[in-house]
Coordinates of C-alpha atoms in Angstrom, one line a residue:
X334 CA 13.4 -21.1 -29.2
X335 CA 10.3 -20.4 -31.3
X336 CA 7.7 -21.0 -28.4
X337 CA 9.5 -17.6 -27.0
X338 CA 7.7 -15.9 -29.6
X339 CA 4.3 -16.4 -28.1
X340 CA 5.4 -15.7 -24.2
X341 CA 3.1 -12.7 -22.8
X342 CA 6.1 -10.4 -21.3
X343 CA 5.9 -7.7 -19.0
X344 CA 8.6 -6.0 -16.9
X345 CA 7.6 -7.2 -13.3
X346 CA 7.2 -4.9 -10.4
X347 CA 10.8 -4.4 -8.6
X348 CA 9.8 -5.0 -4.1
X349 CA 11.9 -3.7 -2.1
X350 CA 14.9 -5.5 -1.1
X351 CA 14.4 -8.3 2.0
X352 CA 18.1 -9.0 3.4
X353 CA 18.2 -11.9 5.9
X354 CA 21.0 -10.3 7.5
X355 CA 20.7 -10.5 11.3
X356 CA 21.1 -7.3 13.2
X357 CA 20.2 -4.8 10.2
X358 CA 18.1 -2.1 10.2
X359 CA 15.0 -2.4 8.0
X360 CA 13.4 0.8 6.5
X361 CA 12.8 0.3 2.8
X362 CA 9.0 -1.7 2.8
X363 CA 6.9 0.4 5.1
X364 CA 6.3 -2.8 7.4
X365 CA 5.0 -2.3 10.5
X366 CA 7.6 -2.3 13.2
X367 CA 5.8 -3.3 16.6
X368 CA 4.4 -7.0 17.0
X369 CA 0.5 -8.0 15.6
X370 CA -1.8 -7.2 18.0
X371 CA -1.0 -10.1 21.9
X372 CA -4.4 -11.8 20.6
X373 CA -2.8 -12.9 17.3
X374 CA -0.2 -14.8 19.4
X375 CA -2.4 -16.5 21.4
X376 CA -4.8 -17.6 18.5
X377 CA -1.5 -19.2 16.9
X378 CA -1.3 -21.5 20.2
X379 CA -4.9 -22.4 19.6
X380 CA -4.8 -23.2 15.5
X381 CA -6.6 -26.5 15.5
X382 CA -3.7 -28.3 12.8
X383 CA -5.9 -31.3 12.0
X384 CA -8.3 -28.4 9.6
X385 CA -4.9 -27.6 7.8
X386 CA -6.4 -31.0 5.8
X387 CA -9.1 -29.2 4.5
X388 CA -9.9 -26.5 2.4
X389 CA -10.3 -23.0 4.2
X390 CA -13.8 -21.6 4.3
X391 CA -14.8 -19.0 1.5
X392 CA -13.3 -15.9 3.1
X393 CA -17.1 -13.6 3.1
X394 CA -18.6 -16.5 5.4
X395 CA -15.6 -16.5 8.5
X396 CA -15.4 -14.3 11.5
X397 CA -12.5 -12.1 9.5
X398 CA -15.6 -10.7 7.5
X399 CA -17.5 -10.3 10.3
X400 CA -15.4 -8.5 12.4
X401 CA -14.3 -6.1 9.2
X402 CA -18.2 -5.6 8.8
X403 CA -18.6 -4.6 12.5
X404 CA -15.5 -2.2 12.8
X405 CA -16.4 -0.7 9.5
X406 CA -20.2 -0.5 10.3
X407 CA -21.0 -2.4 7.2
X408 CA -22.3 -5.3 5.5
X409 CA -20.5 -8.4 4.9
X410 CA -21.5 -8.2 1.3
X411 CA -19.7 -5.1 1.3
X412 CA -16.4 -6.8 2.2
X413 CA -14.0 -8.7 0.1
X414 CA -11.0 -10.4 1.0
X415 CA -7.9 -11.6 -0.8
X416 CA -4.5 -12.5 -0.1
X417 CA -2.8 -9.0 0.4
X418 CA -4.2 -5.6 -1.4
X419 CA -2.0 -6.4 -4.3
X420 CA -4.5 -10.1 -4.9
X421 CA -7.4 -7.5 -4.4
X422 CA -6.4 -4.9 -6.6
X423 CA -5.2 -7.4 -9.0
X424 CA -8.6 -9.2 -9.2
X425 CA -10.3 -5.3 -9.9
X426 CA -7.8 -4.8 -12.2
X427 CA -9.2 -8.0 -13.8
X428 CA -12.7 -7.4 -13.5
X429 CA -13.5 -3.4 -13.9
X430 CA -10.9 -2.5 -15.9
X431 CA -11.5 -4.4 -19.3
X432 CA -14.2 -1.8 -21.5
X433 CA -10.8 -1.2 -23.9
X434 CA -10.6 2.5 -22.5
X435 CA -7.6 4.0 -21.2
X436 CA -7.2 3.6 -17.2
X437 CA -5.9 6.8 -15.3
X438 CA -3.6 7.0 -12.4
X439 CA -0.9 9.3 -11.5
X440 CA 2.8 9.1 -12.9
X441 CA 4.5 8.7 -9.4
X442 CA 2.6 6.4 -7.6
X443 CA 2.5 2.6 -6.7
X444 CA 4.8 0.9 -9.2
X445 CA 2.7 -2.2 -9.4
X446 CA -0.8 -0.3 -11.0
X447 CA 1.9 -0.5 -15.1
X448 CA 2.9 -3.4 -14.3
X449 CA -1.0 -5.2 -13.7
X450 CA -2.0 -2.8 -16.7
X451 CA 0.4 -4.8 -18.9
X452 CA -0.5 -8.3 -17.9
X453 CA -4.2 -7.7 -18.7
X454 CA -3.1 -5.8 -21.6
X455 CA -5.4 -3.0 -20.3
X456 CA -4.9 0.2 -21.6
X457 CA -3.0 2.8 -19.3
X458 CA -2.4 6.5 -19.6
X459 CA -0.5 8.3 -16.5
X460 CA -1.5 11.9 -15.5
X461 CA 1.5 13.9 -13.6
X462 CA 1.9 15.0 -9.9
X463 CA 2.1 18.7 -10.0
X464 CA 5.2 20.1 -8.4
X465 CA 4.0 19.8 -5.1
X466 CA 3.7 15.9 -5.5
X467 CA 0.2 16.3 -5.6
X468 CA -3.0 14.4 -7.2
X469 CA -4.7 17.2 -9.7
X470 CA -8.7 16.2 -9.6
X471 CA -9.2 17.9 -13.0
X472 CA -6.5 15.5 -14.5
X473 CA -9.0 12.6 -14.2
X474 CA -11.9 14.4 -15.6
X475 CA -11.2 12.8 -19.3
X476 CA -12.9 9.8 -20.6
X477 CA -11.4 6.8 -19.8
X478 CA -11.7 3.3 -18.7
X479 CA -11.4 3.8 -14.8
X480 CA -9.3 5.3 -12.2
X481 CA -7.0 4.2 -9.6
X482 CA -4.5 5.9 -6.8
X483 CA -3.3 5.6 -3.4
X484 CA -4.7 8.2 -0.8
X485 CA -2.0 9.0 0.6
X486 CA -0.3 8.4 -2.0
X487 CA 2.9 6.3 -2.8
X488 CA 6.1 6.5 -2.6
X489 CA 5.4 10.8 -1.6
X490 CA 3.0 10.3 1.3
X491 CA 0.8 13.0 0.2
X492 CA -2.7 13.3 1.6
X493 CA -5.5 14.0 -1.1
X494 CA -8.4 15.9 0.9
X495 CA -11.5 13.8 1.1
X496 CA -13.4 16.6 -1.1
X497 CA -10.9 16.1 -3.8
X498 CA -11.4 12.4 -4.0
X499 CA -15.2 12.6 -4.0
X500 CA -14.5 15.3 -7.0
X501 CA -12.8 12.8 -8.9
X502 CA -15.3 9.7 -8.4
X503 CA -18.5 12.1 -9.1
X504 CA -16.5 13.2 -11.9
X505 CA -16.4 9.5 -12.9
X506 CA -19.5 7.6 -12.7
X507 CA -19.7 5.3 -15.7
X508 CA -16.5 3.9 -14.6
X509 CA -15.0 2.3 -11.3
X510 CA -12.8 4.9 -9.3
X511 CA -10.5 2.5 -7.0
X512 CA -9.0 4.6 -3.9
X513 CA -6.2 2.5 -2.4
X514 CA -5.9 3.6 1.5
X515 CA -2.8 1.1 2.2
X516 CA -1.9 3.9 4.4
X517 CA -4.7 5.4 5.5
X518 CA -4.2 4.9 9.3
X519 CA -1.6 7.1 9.6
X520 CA -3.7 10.2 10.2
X521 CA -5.6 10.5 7.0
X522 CA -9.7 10.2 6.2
X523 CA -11.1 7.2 4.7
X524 CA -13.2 7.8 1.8
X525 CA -15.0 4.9 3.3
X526 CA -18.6 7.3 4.1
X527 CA -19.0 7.5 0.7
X528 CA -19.0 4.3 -0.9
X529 CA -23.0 4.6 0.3
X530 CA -23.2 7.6 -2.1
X531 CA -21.5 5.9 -5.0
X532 CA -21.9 2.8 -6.4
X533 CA -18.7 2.9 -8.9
X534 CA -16.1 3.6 -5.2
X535 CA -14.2 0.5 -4.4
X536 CA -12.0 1.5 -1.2
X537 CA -8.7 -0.8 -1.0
X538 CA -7.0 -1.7 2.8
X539 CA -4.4 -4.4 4.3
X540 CA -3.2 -5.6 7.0
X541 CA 0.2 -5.2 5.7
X542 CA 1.4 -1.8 7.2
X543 CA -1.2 -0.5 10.3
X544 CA -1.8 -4.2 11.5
X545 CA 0.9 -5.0 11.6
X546 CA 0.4 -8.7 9.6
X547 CA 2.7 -8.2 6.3
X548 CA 3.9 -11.8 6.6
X549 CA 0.2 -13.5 6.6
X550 CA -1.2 -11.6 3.4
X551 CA -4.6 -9.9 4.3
X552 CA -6.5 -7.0 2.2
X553 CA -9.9 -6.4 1.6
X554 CA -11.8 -4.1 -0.9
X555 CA -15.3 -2.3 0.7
X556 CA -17.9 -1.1 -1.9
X557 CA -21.4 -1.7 -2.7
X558 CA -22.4 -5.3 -2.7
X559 CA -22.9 -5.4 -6.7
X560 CA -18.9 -4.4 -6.6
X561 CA -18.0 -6.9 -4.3
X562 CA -20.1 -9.7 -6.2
X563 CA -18.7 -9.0 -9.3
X564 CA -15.3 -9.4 -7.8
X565 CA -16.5 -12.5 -6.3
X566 CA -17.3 -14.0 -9.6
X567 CA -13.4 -13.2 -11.1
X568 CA -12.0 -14.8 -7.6
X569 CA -13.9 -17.5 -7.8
X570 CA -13.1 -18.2 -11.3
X571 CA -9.7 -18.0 -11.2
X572 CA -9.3 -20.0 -7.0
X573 CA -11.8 -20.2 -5.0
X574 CA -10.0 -20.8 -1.9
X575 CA -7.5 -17.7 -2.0
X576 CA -6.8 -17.2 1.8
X577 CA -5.4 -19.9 3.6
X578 CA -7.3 -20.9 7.4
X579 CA -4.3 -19.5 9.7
X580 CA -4.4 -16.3 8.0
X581 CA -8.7 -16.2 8.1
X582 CA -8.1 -16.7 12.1
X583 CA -5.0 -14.0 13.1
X584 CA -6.5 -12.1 10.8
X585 CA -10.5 -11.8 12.5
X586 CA -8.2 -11.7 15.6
X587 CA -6.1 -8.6 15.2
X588 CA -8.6 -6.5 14.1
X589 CA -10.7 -7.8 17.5
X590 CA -7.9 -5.6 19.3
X591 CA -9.4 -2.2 18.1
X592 CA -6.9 -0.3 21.3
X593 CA -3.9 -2.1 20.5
X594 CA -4.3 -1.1 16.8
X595 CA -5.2 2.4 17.7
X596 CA -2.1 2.9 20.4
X597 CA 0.6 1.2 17.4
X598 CA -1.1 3.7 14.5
X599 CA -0.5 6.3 17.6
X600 CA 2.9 5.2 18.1
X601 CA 3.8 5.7 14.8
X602 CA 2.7 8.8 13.8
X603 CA 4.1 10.4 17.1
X604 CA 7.6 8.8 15.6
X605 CA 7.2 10.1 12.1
X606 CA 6.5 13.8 13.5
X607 CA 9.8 13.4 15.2
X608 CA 11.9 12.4 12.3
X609 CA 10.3 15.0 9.9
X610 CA 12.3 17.6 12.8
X611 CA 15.4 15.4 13.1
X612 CA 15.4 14.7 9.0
X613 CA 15.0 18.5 8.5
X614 CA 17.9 19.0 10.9
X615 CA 20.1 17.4 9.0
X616 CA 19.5 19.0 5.6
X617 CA 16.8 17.0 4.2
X618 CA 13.2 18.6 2.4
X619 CA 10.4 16.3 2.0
X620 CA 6.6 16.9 1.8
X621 CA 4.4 16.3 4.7
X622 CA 3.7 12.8 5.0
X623 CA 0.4 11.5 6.4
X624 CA 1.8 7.7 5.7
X625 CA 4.4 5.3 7.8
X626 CA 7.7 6.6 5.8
X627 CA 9.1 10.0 4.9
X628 CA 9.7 10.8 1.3
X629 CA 12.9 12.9 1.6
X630 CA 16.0 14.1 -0.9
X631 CA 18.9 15.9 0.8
X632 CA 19.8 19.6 -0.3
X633 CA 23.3 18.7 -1.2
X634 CA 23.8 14.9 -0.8
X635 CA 22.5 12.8 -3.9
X636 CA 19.7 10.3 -2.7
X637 CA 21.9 7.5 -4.1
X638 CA 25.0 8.2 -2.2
X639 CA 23.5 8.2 1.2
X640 CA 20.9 5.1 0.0
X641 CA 24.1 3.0 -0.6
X642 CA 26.0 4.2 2.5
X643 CA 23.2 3.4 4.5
X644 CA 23.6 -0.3 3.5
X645 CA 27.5 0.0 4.1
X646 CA 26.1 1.0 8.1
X647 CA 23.0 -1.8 7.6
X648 CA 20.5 0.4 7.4
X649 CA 18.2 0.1 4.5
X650 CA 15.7 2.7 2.8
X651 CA 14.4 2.8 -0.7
X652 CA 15.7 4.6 -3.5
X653 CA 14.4 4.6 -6.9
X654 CA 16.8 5.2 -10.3
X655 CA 14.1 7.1 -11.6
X656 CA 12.4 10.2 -13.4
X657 CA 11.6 12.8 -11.2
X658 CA 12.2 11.1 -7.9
X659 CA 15.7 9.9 -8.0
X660 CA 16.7 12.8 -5.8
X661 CA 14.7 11.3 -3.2
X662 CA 14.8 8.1 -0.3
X663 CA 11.6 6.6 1.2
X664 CA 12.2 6.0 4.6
X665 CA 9.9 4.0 6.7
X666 CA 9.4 5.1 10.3
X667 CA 10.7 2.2 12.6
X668 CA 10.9 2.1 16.4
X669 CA 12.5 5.3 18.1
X670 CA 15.5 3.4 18.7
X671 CA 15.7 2.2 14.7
X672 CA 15.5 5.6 14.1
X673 CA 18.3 6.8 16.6
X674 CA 20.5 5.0 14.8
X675 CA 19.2 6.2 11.4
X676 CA 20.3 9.5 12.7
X677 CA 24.0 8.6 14.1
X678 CA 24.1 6.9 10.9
X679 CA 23.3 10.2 8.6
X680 CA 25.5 12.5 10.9
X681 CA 28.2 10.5 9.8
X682 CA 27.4 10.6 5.9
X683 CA 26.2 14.1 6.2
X684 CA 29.2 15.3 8.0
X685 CA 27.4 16.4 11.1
X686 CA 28.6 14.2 13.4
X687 CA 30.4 15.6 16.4

């Protein structure tokens, strides 16, 4: 078909599998696995349906900005909102990332950065982990057209001390540095403080993992206000109305619940420390993780082979076919009872069990 040879192609990001199996146990797409915050729940019971006929309000004017603005102790022109941190970082993609130069980020890392790189036909070069899984601040210290990672980072969970990532954006100041802090609740340090120092520092969150909300599509970017207006300009070019009115209202409501959110991010961590002991047990090495999964490859098992028994037993992780990491399962930190099971389930393919 000759119109073929004019299709823009790219080789899409790859999610993690979403089985609709009842009874399973799902570990493989660092959801959150406690309920939104009880105010979320109630604020569905009182969704007035007759405004589903309209158009939802521009996200910057609704109490979800405000209430980001007051728990952040910023502006609301500070704050912008899309539909999930992969809308924001695509729309920054879109609008920073276009002076012809090659973008930097590192060559393990969130799958999706190549993948937006190739539909804006932006430029890309990948700097390497060192053998520690770690970011290298004098990696990004090239010219270049901008710089994105994860802090943590993803799929390893590796921390980058907040000195290191102000290193790389002073390093960088003709150029937007993006920090995406997806997982940033999970015992790390925002490099939120020092967006007031730079004006090039666009910090990335959701509500996808810590709150809890995966299923309604919530992330915001915080910068200066001449960041968030020029991102403003893109959204509004492309759809105005990106975030739909249920998900404006839950949204302004869970992050009301500053304990619940706290005690869940507690929760969590507390579970994660306990698996790093139980993993290690059982023959696994893995760097420390300050995210909501475990990054883990088995000293004589082959990440594959346990990946695919796991889903014989209903229990899914993630497992990537890939250079460098294919030695080594993601595994997201459930409830303490998910993760009981996760380790029956291992003494049995590990040969432990007694």
């Amino acid at each position: 078909m000759k119109w073929e040879e004019h299709v823009h192609r790219v080789v899409p990001y790859t999610p993690g599998e979403q089985p609709q199996k009842a009874g399973i146990i799902k570990l493989n797409t660092n959801e959150c696995p406690y309920a939104p915050a009880p105010g979320v729940e109630q604020a569905i019971a009182g969704l007035d349906v007759e405004k589903f006929r309209l158009y939802p309000p521009f996200p910057e004017k609704t109490a979800l900005a405000e209430e980001l603005a007051a728990y952040y102790h910023i502006g609301t022109d500070q704050i912008f909102i899309g539909v999930g941190s992969d809308d924001v970082l695509s729309l920054a993609f879109m609008t920073f990332f276009q002076s012809g130069r090659p973008i930097l980020f590192p060559d393990i890392t969130y799958s999706f950065y190549d993948v937006w790189a190739d539909v804006y036909r932006i430029p890309y070069e990948k700097r390497a982990l060192d053998a520690d899984f770690r970011i290298c601040p004098a990696d990004y210290k090239t010219p270049n057209g901008g710089v994105i990672f994860p802090n943590p980072n993803a799929p390893t969970g590796v921390l980058m001390p907040l000195e290191k990532v102000e290193e790389i954006v002073a390093a960088n100041r003709d150029v937007v540095v993006i920090v995406d802090e997806a997982y940033i609740d999970f015992g790390g340090t925002s490099a939120l403080p020092l967006i007031d120092k730079y004006d090039n520092l666009l910090v990335v969150q959701t509500f996808s993992k810590s709150r809890a909300m995966a299923g309604m599509r919530i992330g915001y970017a915080m910068g200066q206000p001449a960041l968030i207006r020029y991102l403003n300009d893109v959204k509004y070019s492309v759809n105005s109305y990106t975030l739909n009115t249920a998900a404006l209202a839950l949204g302004a409501e869970a992050v009301r619940d500053g304990a619940y959110f706290a005690s869940c991010c507690q929760k969590i961590i507390k579970t994660r420390e306990r698996a790093e002991e139980e993993l290690a047990k059982r023959g696994f090495v893995f760097p420390k993780s300050w995210a909501n999964f475990i990054f883990a490859s088995h000293k004589t098992i082959s990440a594959r082979e346990i990946f695919e028994r796991l889903k014989e037993n209903d229990i899914y992780v993630r497992w990537w076919d890939q250079e460098r990491i294919r030695g080594y399962l993601r595994i997201t930190i459930g409830t303490d009872e998910q993760m009981e099971a996760l380790y029956r389930a291992l003494d049995r393919i590990c040969g432990q069990e007694t």
